[in-house]
PDB file of C-alpha atoms and ligand atoms in Angstrom:
ATOM      1  CA  MET A   1     202.706 -50.837 180.586  1.00 49.00           C
ATOM      2  CA  GLN A   2     201.278 -53.350 178.165  1.00 47.00           C
ATOM      3  CA  GLY A   3     197.488 -53.350 178.588  1.00 53.00           C
ATOM      4  CA  PRO A   4     194.652 -54.891 176.642  1.00 48.00           C
ATOM      5  CA  GLU A   5     194.119 -51.502 174.981  1.00 55.00           C
ATOM      6  CA  GLU A   6     197.234 -52.296 172.954  1.00 61.00           C
ATOM      7  CA  ASP A   7     195.538 -55.208 171.204  1.00 73.00           C
ATOM      8  CA  ALA A   8     191.842 -55.654 170.550  1.00 96.00           C
ATOM      9  CA  GLY A   9     192.419 -59.388 170.124  1.00 97.00           C
ATOM     10  CA  LEU A  10     190.868 -59.457 166.653  1.00 98.00           C
ATOM     11  CA  ALA A  11     193.850 -60.157 164.395  1.00 98.00           C
ATOM     12  CA  GLY A  12     194.209 -63.780 163.331  1.00 98.00           C
ATOM     13  CA  LYS A  13     190.803 -64.710 164.750  1.00 98.00           C
ATOM     14  CA  VAL A  14     187.860 -66.064 162.759  1.00 98.00           C
ATOM     15  CA  ALA A  15     184.299 -64.703 162.605  1.00 99.00           C
ATOM     16  CA  LEU A  16     181.072 -66.082 161.178  1.00 99.00           C
ATOM     17  CA  ILE A  17     178.585 -63.383 160.160  1.00 98.00           C
ATOM     18  CA  SER A  18     175.028 -64.488 159.352  1.00 98.00           C
ATOM     19  CA  GLY A  19     173.185 -62.299 156.871  1.00 98.00           C
ATOM     20  CA  GLY A  20     176.532 -60.732 155.969  1.00 98.00           C
ATOM     21  CA  GLY A  21     175.364 -59.886 152.473  1.00 97.00           C
ATOM     22  CA  ALA A  22     173.438 -56.779 151.445  1.00 96.00           C
ATOM     23  CA  ALA A  23     171.705 -55.696 148.258  1.00 92.00           C
ATOM     24  CA  GLY A  24     174.012 -54.077 145.682  1.00 92.00           C
ATOM     25  CA  ASP A  25     176.831 -52.083 147.220  1.00 93.00           C
ATOM     26  CA  GLY A  26     174.639 -51.112 150.161  1.00 94.00           C
ATOM     27  CA  ILE A  27     175.978 -51.286 153.693  1.00 97.00           C
ATOM     28  CA  GLY A  28     173.809 -53.535 155.857  1.00 97.00           C
ATOM     29  CA  ASN A  29     174.572 -54.161 159.509  1.00 98.00           C
ATOM     30  CA  GLY A  30     176.169 -57.553 158.780  1.00 98.00           C
ATOM     31  CA  ARG A  31     178.223 -56.364 155.790  1.00 98.00           C
ATOM     32  CA  ALA A  32     179.597 -53.436 157.822  1.00 98.00           C
ATOM     33  CA  ALA A  33     180.617 -55.727 160.692  1.00 98.00           C
ATOM     34  CA  ALA A  34     182.305 -58.112 158.229  1.00 98.00           C
ATOM     35  CA  ILE A  35     184.316 -55.300 156.599  1.00 98.00           C
ATOM     36  CA  LEU A  36     185.331 -53.713 159.925  1.00 98.00           C
ATOM     37  CA  LEU A  37     186.409 -57.042 161.447  1.00 98.00           C
ATOM     38  CA  ALA A  38     188.443 -57.835 158.317  1.00 98.00           C
ATOM     39  CA  ARG A  39     190.157 -54.426 158.594  1.00 98.00           C
ATOM     40  CA  ALA A  40     191.266 -55.483 162.097  1.00 98.00           C
ATOM     41  CA  GLY A  41     192.785 -58.699 160.730  1.00 98.00           C
ATOM     42  CA  THR A  42     189.931 -61.095 161.496  1.00 98.00           C
ATOM     43  CA  LYS A  43     189.184 -63.745 158.851  1.00 98.00           C
ATOM     44  CA  VAL A  44     185.494 -63.737 158.017  1.00 98.00           C
ATOM     45  CA  LEU A  45     183.012 -66.308 156.774  1.00 98.00           C
ATOM     46  CA  VAL A  46     180.180 -64.290 155.251  1.00 98.00           C
ATOM     47  CA  ALA A  47     177.003 -66.389 155.271  1.00 98.00           C
ATOM     48  CA  ASP A  48     173.849 -65.391 153.466  1.00 98.00           C
ATOM     49  CA  ARG A  49     170.781 -67.086 152.048  1.00 98.00           C
ATOM     50  CA  GLU A  50     171.671 -65.331 148.795  1.00 98.00           C
ATOM     51  CA  LEU A  51     175.206 -66.338 147.857  1.00 98.00           C
ATOM     52  CA  ALA A  52     175.701 -63.436 145.419  1.00 98.00           C
ATOM     53  CA  LEU A  53     175.116 -60.922 148.224  1.00 98.00           C
ATOM     54  CA  ALA A  54     177.684 -62.637 150.452  1.00 98.00           C
ATOM     55  CA  GLN A  55     180.119 -62.787 147.521  1.00 98.00           C
ATOM     56  CA  ARG A  56     179.823 -59.016 147.046  1.00 98.00           C
ATOM     57  CA  THR A  57     180.793 -58.482 150.703  1.00 98.00           C
ATOM     58  CA  VAL A  58     183.783 -60.790 150.207  1.00 98.00           C
ATOM     59  CA  GLU A  59     184.842 -58.862 147.069  1.00 98.00           C
ATOM     60  CA  MET A  60     184.751 -55.631 149.091  1.00 98.00           C
ATOM     61  CA  ILE A  61     186.915 -57.186 151.837  1.00 98.00           C
ATOM     62  CA  VAL A  62     189.417 -58.779 149.444  1.00 98.00           C
ATOM     63  CA  ALA A  63     189.739 -55.479 147.527  1.00 98.00           C
ATOM     64  CA  GLU A  64     191.003 -53.933 150.787  1.00 98.00           C
ATOM     65  CA  GLY A  65     193.466 -56.783 151.386  1.00 98.00           C
ATOM     66  CA  GLY A  66     191.362 -58.682 153.927  1.00 98.00           C
ATOM     67  CA  THR A  67     190.542 -62.377 154.116  1.00 98.00           C
ATOM     68  CA  ALA A  68     186.988 -63.653 153.698  1.00 98.00           C
ATOM     69  CA  ILE A  69     184.969 -66.410 152.091  1.00 98.00           C
ATOM     70  CA  ALA A  70     181.310 -66.503 151.129  1.00 98.00           C
ATOM     71  CA  ALA A  71     178.925 -69.349 151.903  1.00 98.00           C
ATOM     72  CA  SER A  72     175.258 -69.784 151.131  1.00 98.00           C
ATOM     73  CA  GLY A  73     173.007 -70.960 153.914  1.00 98.00           C
ATOM     74  CA  ASP A  74     169.537 -70.393 155.292  1.00 98.00           C
ATOM     75  CA  VAL A  75     169.980 -70.039 159.036  1.00 98.00           C
ATOM     76  CA  THR A  76     166.421 -71.202 159.706  1.00 98.00           C
ATOM     77  CA  ASN A  77     167.620 -74.618 158.486  1.00 98.00           C
ATOM     78  CA  GLU A  78     169.523 -76.638 161.099  1.00 98.00           C
ATOM     79  CA  GLY A  79     171.504 -78.582 158.469  1.00 98.00           C
ATOM     80  CA  ASP A  80     172.632 -75.331 156.870  1.00 98.00           C
ATOM     81  CA  CYS A  81     173.736 -73.961 160.271  1.00 98.00           C
ATOM     82  CA  LYS A  82     175.854 -77.050 160.928  1.00 98.00           C
ATOM     83  CA  ALA A  83     177.327 -76.890 157.409  1.00 98.00           C
ATOM     84  CA  LEU A  84     178.266 -73.197 157.816  1.00 98.00           C
ATOM     85  CA  VAL A  85     180.149 -73.955 161.039  1.00 98.00           C
ATOM     86  CA  ASP A  86     181.862 -76.980 159.463  1.00 98.00           C
ATOM     87  CA  THR A  87     182.920 -74.875 156.460  1.00 98.00           C
ATOM     88  CA  CYS A  88     184.332 -72.186 158.734  1.00 98.00           C
ATOM     89  CA  VAL A  89     186.415 -74.645 160.743  1.00 98.00           C
ATOM     90  CA  GLU A  90     187.562 -76.561 157.642  1.00 98.00           C
ATOM     91  CA  ARG A  91     188.630 -73.412 155.791  1.00 98.00           C
ATOM     92  CA  PHE A  92     190.070 -71.346 158.649  1.00 98.00           C
ATOM     93  CA  GLY A  93     190.896 -73.971 161.298  1.00 98.00           C
ATOM     94  CA  ARG A  94     189.077 -72.199 164.142  1.00 98.00           C
ATOM     95  CA  LEU A  95     186.025 -70.171 165.104  1.00 99.00           C
ATOM     96  CA  ASP A  96     186.161 -67.297 167.605  1.00 99.00           C
ATOM     97  CA  PHE A  97     183.274 -64.924 166.866  1.00 99.00           C
ATOM     98  CA  LEU A  98     179.627 -65.042 165.793  1.00 99.00           C
ATOM     99  CA  ASP A  99     177.532 -62.091 164.633  1.00 99.00           C
ATOM    100  CA  ASN A 100     173.956 -63.442 164.706  1.00 98.00           C
ATOM    101  CA  ASN A 101     172.649 -60.743 162.388  1.00 98.00           C
ATOM    102  CA  VAL A 102     169.777 -62.191 160.342  1.00 98.00           C
ATOM    103  CA  GLY A 103     166.382 -60.632 160.885  1.00 97.00           C
ATOM    104  CA  ILE A 104     163.272 -59.703 158.922  1.00 95.00           C
ATOM    105  CA  GLY A 105     160.700 -57.004 159.558  1.00 93.00           C
ATOM    106  CA  SER A 106     156.986 -57.278 160.161  1.00 94.00           C
ATOM    107  CA  ARG A 107     154.254 -54.721 160.760  1.00 93.00           C
ATOM    108  CA  GLY A 108     150.905 -54.877 162.523  1.00 94.00           C
ATOM    109  CA  SER A 109     149.037 -55.728 165.719  1.00 96.00           C
ATOM    110  CA  VAL A 110     148.153 -59.244 166.895  1.00 97.00           C
ATOM    111  CA  VAL A 111     144.767 -58.715 165.276  1.00 97.00           C
ATOM    112  CA  ALA A 112     146.206 -57.692 161.912  1.00 97.00           C
ATOM    113  CA  GLU A 113     149.127 -60.133 161.762  1.00 97.00           C
ATOM    114  CA  LYS A 114     148.539 -63.577 160.266  1.00 97.00           C
ATOM    115  CA  ALA A 115     149.545 -66.460 162.567  1.00 98.00           C
ATOM    116  CA  GLU A 116     151.630 -67.920 159.763  1.00 98.00           C
ATOM    117  CA  GLN A 117     153.632 -64.669 159.476  1.00 98.00           C
ATOM    118  CA  TYR A 118     154.074 -64.571 163.267  1.00 98.00           C
ATOM    119  CA  ARG A 119     155.614 -68.063 163.158  1.00 98.00           C
ATOM    120  CA  ARG A 120     157.871 -67.133 160.233  1.00 98.00           C
ATOM    121  CA  VAL A 121     159.210 -63.990 161.938  1.00 98.00           C
ATOM    122  CA  MET A 122     159.893 -65.886 165.173  1.00 98.00           C
ATOM    123  CA  GLN A 123     161.658 -68.582 163.162  1.00 98.00           C
ATOM    124  CA  VAL A 124     163.868 -66.173 161.178  1.00 98.00           C
ATOM    125  CA  ASN A 125     164.583 -63.718 163.996  1.00 98.00           C
ATOM    126  CA  VAL A 126     164.910 -66.038 167.020  1.00 98.00           C
ATOM    127  CA  GLU A 127     165.127 -69.719 166.098  1.00 98.00           C
ATOM    128  CA  SER A 128     167.894 -68.965 163.581  1.00 98.00           C
ATOM    129  CA  MET A 129     170.067 -67.549 166.402  1.00 99.00           C
ATOM    130  CA  PHE A 130     169.311 -70.592 168.578  1.00 98.00           C
ATOM    131  CA  LEU A 131     170.214 -72.988 165.742  1.00 98.00           C
ATOM    132  CA  LEU A 132     173.408 -71.265 164.639  1.00 98.00           C
ATOM    133  CA  SER A 133     174.627 -70.896 168.237  1.00 99.00           C
ATOM    134  CA  LYS A 134     173.929 -74.600 168.865  1.00 98.00           C
ATOM    135  CA  TYR A 135     176.727 -75.482 166.397  1.00 98.00           C
ATOM    136  CA  VAL A 136     178.957 -72.442 166.834  1.00 99.00           C
ATOM    137  CA  ILE A 137     179.460 -72.772 170.602  1.00 99.00           C
ATOM    138  CA  PRO A 138     180.945 -76.307 170.618  1.00 99.00           C
ATOM    139  CA  ALA A 139     183.183 -75.298 167.691  1.00 99.00           C
ATOM    140  CA  MET A 140     184.404 -72.206 169.580  1.00 99.00           C
ATOM    141  CA  ILE A 141     185.184 -74.295 172.658  1.00 98.00           C
ATOM    142  CA  LYS A 142     186.964 -76.970 170.645  1.00 98.00           C
ATOM    143  CA  THR A 143     188.950 -74.805 168.225  1.00 98.00           C
ATOM    144  CA  ALA A 144     189.544 -71.565 170.168  1.00 98.00           C
ATOM    145  CA  GLY A 145     188.984 -72.274 173.870  1.00 98.00           C
ATOM    146  CA  GLY A 146     186.124 -69.760 173.948  1.00 98.00           C
ATOM    147  CA  GLY A 147     184.864 -66.797 171.979  1.00 98.00           C
ATOM    148  CA  ALA A 148     182.298 -64.023 171.731  1.00 99.00           C
ATOM    149  CA  ILE A 149     178.824 -63.743 170.249  1.00 99.00           C
ATOM    150  CA  VAL A 150     176.696 -60.726 169.342  1.00 99.00           C
ATOM    151  CA  ASN A 151     172.972 -61.153 168.711  1.00 99.00           C
ATOM    152  CA  ILE A 152     171.234 -58.361 166.811  1.00 98.00           C
ATOM    153  CA  SER A 153     167.981 -57.240 168.425  1.00 98.00           C
ATOM    154  CA  SER A 154     166.251 -53.869 167.863  1.00 98.00           C
ATOM    155  CA  ILE A 155     164.964 -50.873 169.808  1.00 98.00           C
ATOM    156  CA  SER A 156     161.537 -52.268 168.867  1.00 97.00           C
ATOM    157  CA  ALA A 157     162.143 -54.748 171.701  1.00 98.00           C
ATOM    158  CA  LEU A 158     162.433 -51.852 174.161  1.00 98.00           C
ATOM    159  CA  ARG A 159     159.929 -49.401 172.717  1.00 96.00           C
ATOM    160  CA  PRO A 160     157.302 -51.125 170.547  1.00 94.00           C
ATOM    161  CA  ARG A 161     155.700 -48.968 167.836  1.00 91.00           C
ATOM    162  CA  GLY A 162     153.217 -50.954 165.737  1.00 91.00           C
ATOM    163  CA  LEU A 163     155.583 -53.776 164.805  1.00 95.00           C
ATOM    164  CA  THR A 164     154.177 -56.256 167.311  1.00 97.00           C
ATOM    165  CA  THR A 165     155.559 -59.562 166.052  1.00 98.00           C
ATOM    166  CA  TYR A 166     158.929 -57.990 165.239  1.00 98.00           C
ATOM    167  CA  SER A 167     159.065 -56.411 168.725  1.00 98.00           C
ATOM    168  CA  THR A 168     158.211 -59.761 170.326  1.00 98.00           C
ATOM    169  CA  SER A 169     160.903 -61.566 168.361  1.00 98.00           C
ATOM    170  CA  LYS A 170     163.534 -58.948 169.187  1.00 98.00           C
ATOM    171  CA  ALA A 171     162.598 -59.041 172.903  1.00 98.00           C
ATOM    172  CA  ALA A 172     163.163 -62.810 172.732  1.00 99.00           C
ATOM    173  CA  VAL A 173     166.639 -62.110 171.314  1.00 99.00           C
ATOM    174  CA  ILE A 174     167.459 -60.149 174.489  1.00 99.00           C
ATOM    175  CA  GLY A 175     166.238 -63.061 176.647  1.00 98.00           C
ATOM    176  CA  LEU A 176     168.238 -65.516 174.570  1.00 99.00           C
ATOM    177  CA  THR A 177     171.356 -63.344 174.915  1.00 99.00           C
ATOM    178  CA  ARG A 178     171.140 -63.152 178.691  1.00 98.00           C
ATOM    179  CA  ALA A 179     170.460 -66.884 179.072  1.00 99.00           C
ATOM    180  CA  MET A 180     173.318 -67.801 176.729  1.00 99.00           C
ATOM    181  CA  ALA A 181     175.678 -65.484 178.630  1.00 99.00           C
ATOM    182  CA  VAL A 182     174.855 -67.326 181.884  1.00 98.00           C
ATOM    183  CA  ASP A 183     175.116 -70.786 180.306  1.00 98.00           C
ATOM    184  CA  HIS A 184     178.424 -70.211 178.511  1.00 98.00           C
ATOM    185  CA  GLY A 185     180.419 -67.849 180.727  1.00 98.00           C
ATOM    186  CA  ARG A 186     182.104 -70.957 182.116  1.00 98.00           C
ATOM    187  CA  ASP A 187     183.099 -71.856 178.551  1.00 98.00           C
ATOM    188  CA  ASN A 188     184.901 -68.509 178.219  1.00 98.00           C
ATOM    189  CA  ILE A 189     182.238 -67.306 175.795  1.00 99.00           C
ATOM    190  CA  ARG A 190     180.748 -63.822 176.128  1.00 99.00           C
ATOM    191  CA  VAL A 191     177.303 -63.151 174.659  1.00 99.00           C
ATOM    192  CA  ASN A 192     175.960 -59.643 174.134  1.00 99.00           C
ATOM    193  CA  CYS A 193     173.208 -57.997 172.200  1.00 98.00           C
ATOM    194  CA  ILE A 194     172.836 -54.810 170.148  1.00 99.00           C
ATOM    195  CA  CYS A 195     169.579 -52.910 169.725  1.00 98.00           C
ATOM    196  CA  PRO A 196     169.913 -50.764 166.594  1.00 98.00           C
ATOM    197  CA  GLY A 197     167.567 -47.857 166.037  1.00 96.00           C
ATOM    198  CA  PRO A 198     166.755 -46.434 162.614  1.00 93.00           C
ATOM    199  CA  MET A 199     169.715 -47.431 160.437  1.00 94.00           C
ATOM    200  CA  TYR A 200     169.553 -46.657 156.711  1.00 93.00           C
ATOM    201  CA  THR A 201     170.351 -50.127 155.342  1.00 91.00           C
ATOM    202  CA  PRO A 202     169.229 -52.010 152.214  1.00 88.00           C
ATOM    203  CA  MET A 203     166.603 -53.811 154.341  1.00 82.00           C
ATOM    204  CA  VAL A 204     164.991 -50.436 154.964  1.00 83.00           C
ATOM    205  CA  TYR A 205     165.342 -48.741 151.574  1.00 85.00           C
ATOM    206  CA  ALA A 206     164.705 -51.844 149.440  1.00 81.00           C
ATOM    207  CA  ARG A 207     161.074 -51.657 150.514  1.00 77.00           C
ATOM    208  CA  GLY A 208     161.049 -48.024 149.397  1.00 82.00           C
ATOM    209  CA  MET A 209     161.235 -45.091 151.780  1.00 87.00           C
ATOM    210  CA  SER A 210     160.106 -41.528 151.059  1.00 90.00           C
ATOM    211  CA  GLU A 211     162.181 -38.483 151.993  1.00 91.00           C
ATOM    212  CA  ALA A 212     159.394 -37.553 154.440  1.00 92.00           C
ATOM    213  CA  ALA A 213     159.691 -40.940 156.175  1.00 90.00           C
ATOM    214  CA  ARG A 214     163.475 -40.575 156.309  1.00 91.00           C
ATOM    215  CA  SER A 215     163.246 -37.139 157.829  1.00 93.00           C
ATOM    216  CA  GLN A 216     160.777 -38.431 160.426  1.00 91.00           C
ATOM    217  CA  ARG A 217     163.239 -41.187 161.336  1.00 90.00           C
ATOM    218  CA  ALA A 218     166.033 -38.630 161.622  1.00 93.00           C
ATOM    219  CA  LYS A 219     163.931 -36.352 163.823  1.00 94.00           C
ATOM    220  CA  ALA A 220     163.228 -39.214 166.244  1.00 93.00           C
ATOM    221  CA  SER A 221     166.929 -39.164 167.199  1.00 96.00           C
ATOM    222  CA  VAL A 222     168.276 -36.605 169.650  1.00 96.00           C
ATOM    223  CA  LEU A 223     171.153 -36.240 167.156  1.00 96.00           C
ATOM    224  CA  LYS A 224     168.592 -35.533 164.401  1.00 96.00           C
ATOM    225  CA  ARG A 225     169.986 -38.081 161.990  1.00 95.00           C
ATOM    226  CA  GLU A 226     169.570 -41.717 160.959  1.00 95.00           C
ATOM    227  CA  GLY A 227     172.277 -44.239 161.644  1.00 97.00           C
ATOM    228  CA  THR A 228     174.018 -46.469 159.106  1.00 97.00           C
ATOM    229  CA  GLY A 229     175.194 -50.058 159.035  1.00 98.00           C
ATOM    230  CA  TRP A 230     178.655 -48.775 160.028  1.00 98.00           C
ATOM    231  CA  ASP A 231     177.324 -47.622 163.396  1.00 98.00           C
ATOM    232  CA  VAL A 232     176.120 -51.157 164.156  1.00 98.00           C
ATOM    233  CA  GLY A 233     179.274 -52.687 162.648  1.00 98.00           C
ATOM    234  CA  HIS A 234     181.535 -50.672 164.973  1.00 98.00           C
ATOM    235  CA  ALA A 235     179.457 -51.762 167.988  1.00 98.00           C
ATOM    236  CA  VAL A 236     179.672 -55.419 166.885  1.00 98.00           C
ATOM    237  CA  ARG A 237     183.443 -55.163 166.484  1.00 98.00           C
ATOM    238  CA  PHE A 238     183.806 -53.574 169.931  1.00 98.00           C
ATOM    239  CA  LEU A 239     181.695 -56.232 171.663  1.00 98.00           C
ATOM    240  CA  LEU A 240     183.589 -59.053 169.937  1.00 98.00           C
ATOM    241  CA  SER A 241     186.970 -57.522 170.765  1.00 98.00           C
ATOM    242  CA  ASP A 242     189.041 -57.882 173.916  1.00 98.00           C
ATOM    243  CA  HIS A 243     188.158 -54.273 174.742  1.00 97.00           C
ATOM    244  CA  ALA A 244     184.818 -55.754 175.872  1.00 98.00           C
ATOM    245  CA  ARG A 245     186.427 -58.688 177.688  1.00 97.00           C
ATOM    246  CA  TYR A 246     184.496 -58.059 180.935  1.00 98.00           C
ATOM    247  CA  ILE A 247     181.162 -57.336 179.261  1.00 98.00           C
ATOM    248  CA  THR A 248     178.635 -60.149 178.892  1.00 99.00           C
ATOM    249  CA  GLY A 249     174.848 -60.539 178.873  1.00 99.00           C
ATOM    250  CA  GLN A 250     174.399 -56.846 178.053  1.00 98.00           C
ATOM    251  CA  VAL A 251     172.231 -54.863 175.683  1.00 98.00           C
ATOM    252  CA  LEU A 252     173.974 -52.038 173.812  1.00 98.00           C
ATOM    253  CA  VAL A 253     171.513 -49.557 172.300  1.00 98.00           C
ATOM    254  CA  VAL A 254     172.821 -47.926 169.095  1.00 98.00           C
ATOM    255  CA  ASP A 255     170.030 -45.522 168.213  1.00 98.00           C
ATOM    256  CA  GLY A 256     171.244 -41.899 168.354  1.00 97.00           C
ATOM    257  CA  GLY A 257     169.098 -41.461 171.461  1.00 97.00           C
ATOM    258  CA  VAL A 258     165.783 -42.385 169.794  1.00 96.00           C
ATOM    259  CA  THR A 259     164.657 -44.329 172.866  1.00 96.00           C
ATOM    260  CA  LEU A 260     165.273 -41.257 175.051  1.00 96.00           C
ATOM    261  CA  GLN A 261     162.551 -39.288 173.345  1.00 88.00           C
ATOM    262  CA  ALA A 262     158.796 -39.275 173.707  1.00 76.00           C
ATOM    263  CA  PRO A 263     157.498 -38.075 170.320  1.00 62.00           C
ATOM    264  CA  GLU A 264     154.250 -36.702 171.788  1.00 53.00           C
ATOM    265  CA  ARG A 265     156.237 -34.377 174.098  1.00 53.00           C
ATOM    266  CA  GLU A 266     158.546 -33.325 171.284  1.00 51.00           C
ATOM    267  CA  SER A 267     155.580 -32.230 169.136  1.00 48.00           C
ATOM    268  CA  GLN A 268     154.276 -30.097 172.039  1.00 48.00           C
ATOM    269  CA  GLU A 269     157.600 -28.349 172.412  1.00 49.00           C
ATOM    270  CA  HIS A 270     158.126 -27.408 168.759  1.00 47.00           C
TER     271      HIS A 270
HETATM  272  N1  NAD B   1     168.078 -51.487 159.460  1.00 66.87           N
HETATM  273  C1  NAD B   1     167.533 -51.120 160.604  1.00 66.87           C
HETATM  274  O1  NAD B   1     167.031 -49.984 160.773  1.00 66.87           O
HETATM  275  C2  NAD B   1     167.505 -52.088 161.758  1.00 66.87           C
HETATM  276  C3  NAD B   1     167.017 -51.627 162.984  1.00 66.87           C
HETATM  277  C4  NAD B   1     166.994 -52.508 164.055  1.00 66.87           C
HETATM  278  C5  NAD B   1     167.452 -53.803 163.899  1.00 66.87           C
HETATM  279  N2  NAD B   1     167.909 -54.234 162.685  1.00 66.87           N
HETATM  280  C6  NAD B   1     168.340 -55.623 162.588  1.00 66.87           C
HETATM  281  O2  NAD B   1     169.646 -55.706 162.011  1.00 66.87           O
HETATM  282  C7  NAD B   1     169.798 -56.941 161.337  1.00 66.87           C
HETATM  283  C8  NAD B   1     170.328 -56.728 159.940  1.00 66.87           C
HETATM  284  O3  NAD B   1     169.511 -55.796 159.316  1.00 66.87           O
HETATM  285  P1  NAD B   1     169.896 -55.078 157.956  1.00 66.87           P
HETATM  286  O4  NAD B   1     169.045 -53.870 157.917  1.00 66.87           O
HETATM  287  O5  NAD B   1     171.357 -54.956 157.804  1.00 66.87           O
HETATM  288  O6  NAD B   1     169.314 -56.159 156.930  1.00 66.87           O
HETATM  289  P2  NAD B   1     169.618 -56.449 155.376  1.00 66.87           P
HETATM  290  O7  NAD B   1     168.327 -56.978 154.834  1.00 66.87           O
HETATM  291  O8  NAD B   1     170.212 -55.246 154.721  1.00 66.87           O
HETATM  292  O9  NAD B   1     170.665 -57.626 155.441  1.00 66.87           O
HETATM  293  C9  NAD B   1     170.296 -58.851 155.983  1.00 66.87           C
HETATM  294  C10 NAD B   1     170.832 -60.020 155.131  1.00 66.87           C
HETATM  295  O10 NAD B   1     170.300 -61.213 155.725  1.00 66.87           O
HETATM  296  C11 NAD B   1     170.030 -62.137 154.693  1.00 66.87           C
HETATM  297  N3  NAD B   1     169.047 -63.114 155.172  1.00 66.87           N
HETATM  298  C12 NAD B   1     167.725 -62.921 155.397  1.00 66.87           C
HETATM  299  N4  NAD B   1     167.155 -64.066 155.832  1.00 66.87           N
HETATM  300  C13 NAD B   1     168.147 -64.997 155.884  1.00 66.87           C
HETATM  301  C14 NAD B   1     168.195 -66.364 156.273  1.00 66.87           C
HETATM  302  N5  NAD B   1     167.083 -67.019 156.666  1.00 66.87           N
HETATM  303  N6  NAD B   1     169.390 -67.017 156.224  1.00 66.87           N
HETATM  304  C15 NAD B   1     170.508 -66.382 155.810  1.00 66.87           C
HETATM  305  N7  NAD B   1     170.522 -65.076 155.429  1.00 66.87           N
HETATM  306  C16 NAD B   1     169.354 -64.393 155.475  1.00 66.87           C
HETATM  307  C17 NAD B   1     169.527 -61.291 153.546  1.00 66.87           C
HETATM  308  O11 NAD B   1     169.690 -61.962 152.297  1.00 66.87           O
HETATM  309  C18 NAD B   1     170.386 -60.021 153.656  1.00 66.87           C
HETATM  310  O12 NAD B   1     171.522 -60.083 152.807  1.00 66.87           O
HETATM  311  C19 NAD B   1     168.423 -57.634 161.401  1.00 66.87           C
HETATM  312  O13 NAD B   1     168.399 -58.555 162.459  1.00 66.87           O
HETATM  313  C20 NAD B   1     167.480 -56.473 161.671  1.00 66.87           C
HETATM  314  O14 NAD B   1     166.280 -56.877 162.316  1.00 66.87           O
HETATM  315  C21 NAD B   1     167.931 -53.403 161.607  1.00 66.87           C
END
């Protein structure tokens, strides 16, 4: 019997990945999703504020025989969001998938955080997803008769730990996901969200991370290890694929069980 498990519905489709670059040859969450989608036959527009980083992702995909193009764009800028969508449709003729991946970190309480930084984090982590979706959704409807979107949140939205503005922004991403899923189900567009835990990506190690900090991150997981961009990339590819065709408005936690643990209890037991 021919079932949907025979075909993930990714080949020949077109994806736009925001923040699909990564420093050096590092594997960020967006770069991993771009490479994995390309391996399944999806054509990918890799968008990044830093063109060279997006170009490196494209080189990696092309070296494996995949199809991808790089485009520079700051997704906090509405004109750039529109231009990215236009480029995607002009170059590939359609748009089926969006990985809303851009996000920046921030540390501190409401007392410690500057209001200006709060506004910047909300703009980069939430408004960017609103703006890009505003142009992507009509293009999906027009060129593909529907599609699928993944918004990247964080376990900080579910279990805040001293990253107050970041946690607030990532909780807003969950709200945005659920609202978009309700609004656009009738357009044959599914919208889901991923909450990554501690993934070892360029965003994390570019700021410098000691071995002690890494081992603490690993210990927070019930699997006793950090994740990588690939773990998020596989989850993105699943949620965009037809294997997830009846899943919408959901939050998929990819954290090695970090959110299952209460660190204070763990320290009592060991
Ligand atoms: N790494 C983790 O442990 C972790 C955990 C939870 C959630 N996340 C989330 O995953 C997502 C990706 O994280 P990552 O660790 O792969 O990051 P990364 O920094 O390695 O990659 C993100 C890319 O986004 C680009 N970018 C930043 N601002 C941009 C903008 N305004 N417009 C266009 N491009 C922009 C950067 O140039 C970079 O290439 C983020 O939303 C982050 O909050 C990461």
